[in-house]
């Protein structure tokens, strides 16, 4: 009973000033002393009573002085511990003193633990420091190995220029001036893209009453006749991959038959499921896929990111600088670092040696184009395949632009090179059916060497209250009408149709190439003048240039293109002579040529990025 009372009072005081751990140790020591007579070395007699307290107290005081000189422990005692010690003294021994060892018990424990606590904190700090140091050291080694000493210095210099230029642009005077110029540029874009003035009606809310069929058709006809690039005459680079009016009519009928279909519900639309599977099988056959291969349809070339093994913790892709910007978009969306590899200045193909050096254990993918968009060059896929096998890294071949041209080059009697699944290192291929397959816009195909790779792009959840949900790609509901239009296009063209289209389109490109090489100087700024003549060409940068992606529509206008190009060159040269500045430097560049020329020379692209953002914003102005 006496001990229980002591325990109760101890808890009361400990709740105010001591931790549970201190309370437990102090109480256990007190109970041990009281019940079992187990004393510290300074107590070799029985537990003290009221009569012999003075003798034991003197001995303990002497011991206390020795311990204080050795460890200086008494200074570490807290006020809360003193309260608990006093409470224990009054309840266990009346007016007699508690042994000094009990008073300093917790203090000694703390003193003994303090060096170890300090040691642990220092150890943790050292571990963190070494980890950070090794991490950056390893990153530096990878950088040196991939870029070399000169390349690393060059990268550092460019980064310094970029940040310095960005800092200069952020200065108040420059910032105000740039903001003004940016607003003027965006205003020009808006005036060009957003129709205004009399005769233009803007519909910003639902009509109170629905329109008649005649009203809708009349407005649609009016919208189709708005001023636009003359793509029907073949004056557009790429963009419109027209298979002919007959094919367009056939696609329209397929659209109508399957306009409400959705491949997400194969039980309701079994015909759509069948057509989609057959589209994938046809494209697999075109690219010489093994029997273990698989694929899926996607919404377009950008929705083609090859999926890597689930749970893999690696975050680097190594791609040529000429690879499609969709890979940079994927890196931005999914937090994947993208290393860009320079191209050979002569062949314009990716430098495979530099690409090989940039691969490390964090690399999830390497990429080759067949062909690339800027120059129309097929990378050395054979060399990339060997690297992929040796380094055990998946190789993706971007054949979205090559689509239904590159697979038929050999059968059309044209020069080709290996690029498909016959190369063992090729793990995946993307092919746009809506380009040279002449299928409706919004359909593409991604191919994998194995079904296992395809399964990683699936999404399945079995815990949703709405039931088990499964989809084969990022999209859920999809337009079955697109699949029907694509299937109809492939069946209508057939292999012979695509071989014929390949021969005529590549022949047109060769004719234009020969005409330019024979008649023109290499350094031309004619994009804006060609636009005035009705041509819609692609502007490039680094270096500033233009290109034309030939289609079926281009085949019949190659002579017109070369003639207009001669006229544009003559006009630009004449204008340059008239506007030649006092320093002898021509000012004959138009807005677009100047923009891309400046964009290629600026170390910091923030201004160009702001213009592009303003352009996208303008697209959504009603």
PDB file of N, CA and C in Angstrom, residues 8 17 29 31 39 88 167 173 185 188 208 215 240 249 252 359 473 484 503-504 515 532 540-541 543 556:
ATOM      1  N   UNK A   8       1.530   6.540  -7.074  1.00  0.00           N
ATOM      2  CA  UNK A   8       0.488   7.480  -7.513  1.00  0.00           C
ATOM      3  C   UNK A   8       0.975   8.915  -7.485  1.00  0.00           C
ATOM      4  N   UNK A  17       6.162  17.517 -15.143  1.00  0.00           N
ATOM      5  CA  UNK A  17       7.526  17.939 -15.449  1.00  0.00           C
ATOM      6  C   UNK A  17       8.445  16.860 -15.975  1.00  0.00           C
ATOM      7  N   UNK A  29      13.508   2.304 -10.030  1.00  0.00           N
ATOM      8  CA  UNK A  29      14.670   2.338  -9.151  1.00  0.00           C
ATOM      9  C   UNK A  29      14.235   2.449  -7.701  1.00  0.00           C
ATOM     10  N   UNK A  31      11.346   1.499  -6.349  1.00  0.00           N
ATOM     11  CA  UNK A  31      10.733   0.253  -5.905  1.00  0.00           C
ATOM     12  C   UNK A  31      11.789  -0.807  -5.663  1.00  0.00           C
ATOM     13  N   UNK A  39      21.241  -1.655  -3.695  1.00  0.00           N
ATOM     14  CA  UNK A  39      21.717  -0.283  -3.599  1.00  0.00           C
ATOM     15  C   UNK A  39      22.911  -0.066  -4.528  1.00  0.00           C
ATOM     16  N   UNK A  88       9.259  11.616  -3.723  1.00  0.00           N
ATOM     17  CA  UNK A  88       9.639  10.252  -3.344  1.00  0.00           C
ATOM     18  C   UNK A  88      10.231  10.233  -1.948  1.00  0.00           C
ATOM     19  N   UNK A 167      18.341  36.965 -67.167  1.00  0.00           N
ATOM     20  CA  UNK A 167      18.430  38.003 -66.121  1.00  0.00           C
ATOM     21  C   UNK A 167      18.358  39.394 -66.749  1.00  0.00           C
ATOM     22  N   UNK A 173      13.639  47.970 -67.629  1.00  0.00           N
ATOM     23  CA  UNK A 173      13.561  48.644 -68.918  1.00  0.00           C
ATOM     24  C   UNK A 173      13.325  47.650 -70.045  1.00  0.00           C
ATOM     25  N   UNK A 185       2.861  41.944 -81.248  1.00  0.00           N
ATOM     26  CA  UNK A 185       2.964  40.726 -82.053  1.00  0.00           C
ATOM     27  C   UNK A 185       1.713  39.874 -81.917  1.00  0.00           C
ATOM     28  N   UNK A 188      -1.138  41.263 -83.852  1.00  0.00           N
ATOM     29  CA  UNK A 188      -1.060  40.919 -85.274  1.00  0.00           C
ATOM     30  C   UNK A 188      -1.589  39.507 -85.515  1.00  0.00           C
ATOM     31  N   UNK A 208     -31.452  30.160 -78.472  1.00  0.00           N
ATOM     32  CA  UNK A 208     -32.634  29.926 -77.648  1.00  0.00           C
ATOM     33  C   UNK A 208     -33.473  28.791 -78.211  1.00  0.00           C
ATOM     34  N   UNK A 215     -30.471  25.831 -91.938  1.00  0.00           N
ATOM     35  CA  UNK A 215     -29.656  26.870 -91.304  1.00  0.00           C
ATOM     36  C   UNK A 215     -28.268  26.339 -90.954  1.00  0.00           C
ATOM     37  N   UNK A 240      -2.307  18.186 -95.136  1.00  0.00           N
ATOM     38  CA  UNK A 240      -3.451  17.523 -95.772  1.00  0.00           C
ATOM     39  C   UNK A 240      -2.932  16.356 -96.612  1.00  0.00           C
ATOM     40  N   UNK A 249     -15.161  10.346-100.233  1.00  0.00           N
ATOM     41  CA  UNK A 249     -16.576   9.957-100.212  1.00  0.00           C
ATOM     42  C   UNK A 249     -16.775   8.638 -99.472  1.00  0.00           C
ATOM     43  N   UNK A 252     -16.549   9.190 -95.777  1.00  0.00           N
ATOM     44  CA  UNK A 252     -17.750   9.850 -95.272  1.00  0.00           C
ATOM     45  C   UNK A 252     -18.860   8.835 -95.014  1.00  0.00           C
ATOM     46  N   UNK A 359      24.165   7.049 -72.917  1.00  0.00           N
ATOM     47  CA  UNK A 359      23.340   6.014 -72.289  1.00  0.00           C
ATOM     48  C   UNK A 359      23.939   5.630 -70.946  1.00  0.00           C
ATOM     49  N   UNK A 473      -5.521   2.378 -73.626  1.00  0.00           N
ATOM     50  CA  UNK A 473      -4.631   3.528 -73.816  1.00  0.00           C
ATOM     51  C   UNK A 473      -5.088   4.669 -72.929  1.00  0.00           C
ATOM     52  N   UNK A 484     -13.451   3.110 -88.437  1.00  0.00           N
ATOM     53  CA  UNK A 484     -14.128   2.666 -89.656  1.00  0.00           C
ATOM     54  C   UNK A 484     -13.549   3.366 -90.881  1.00  0.00           C
ATOM     55  N   UNK A 503       5.895   5.786-105.012  1.00  0.00           N
ATOM     56  CA  UNK A 503       6.741   6.121-106.166  1.00  0.00           C
ATOM     57  C   UNK A 503       6.487   7.551-106.642  1.00  0.00           C
ATOM     58  N   UNK A 504       5.225   7.957-106.711  1.00  0.00           N
ATOM     59  CA  UNK A 504       4.916   9.296-107.229  1.00  0.00           C
ATOM     60  C   UNK A 504       5.305  10.391-106.240  1.00  0.00           C
ATOM     61  N   UNK A 515      15.759  20.495-108.840  1.00  0.00           N
ATOM     62  CA  UNK A 515      15.521  21.844-109.331  1.00  0.00           C
ATOM     63  C   UNK A 515      16.143  22.913-108.452  1.00  0.00           C
ATOM     64  N   UNK A 532       3.035  34.955 -99.779  1.00  0.00           N
ATOM     65  CA  UNK A 532       2.275  35.920-100.584  1.00  0.00           C
ATOM     66  C   UNK A 532       1.804  35.299-101.893  1.00  0.00           C
ATOM     67  N   UNK A 540      11.614  26.330 -90.327  1.00  0.00           N
ATOM     68  CA  UNK A 540      12.497  25.580 -89.436  1.00  0.00           C
ATOM     69  C   UNK A 540      13.463  26.543 -88.748  1.00  0.00           C
ATOM     70  N   UNK A 541      14.191  26.028 -87.782  1.00  0.00           N
ATOM     71  CA  UNK A 541      15.205  26.832 -87.106  1.00  0.00           C
ATOM     72  C   UNK A 541      16.414  25.965 -86.768  1.00  0.00           C
ATOM     73  N   UNK A 543      19.569  25.509 -88.345  1.00  0.00           N
ATOM     74  CA  UNK A 543      19.529  26.896 -88.817  1.00  0.00           C
ATOM     75  C   UNK A 543      18.155  27.251 -89.377  1.00  0.00           C
ATOM     76  N   UNK A 556       1.341  17.100-108.683  1.00  0.00           N
ATOM     77  CA  UNK A 556       0.926  17.803-109.903  1.00  0.00           C
ATOM     78  C   UNK A 556       1.366  19.263-109.940  1.00  0.00           C
TER      79      UNK A 556
END
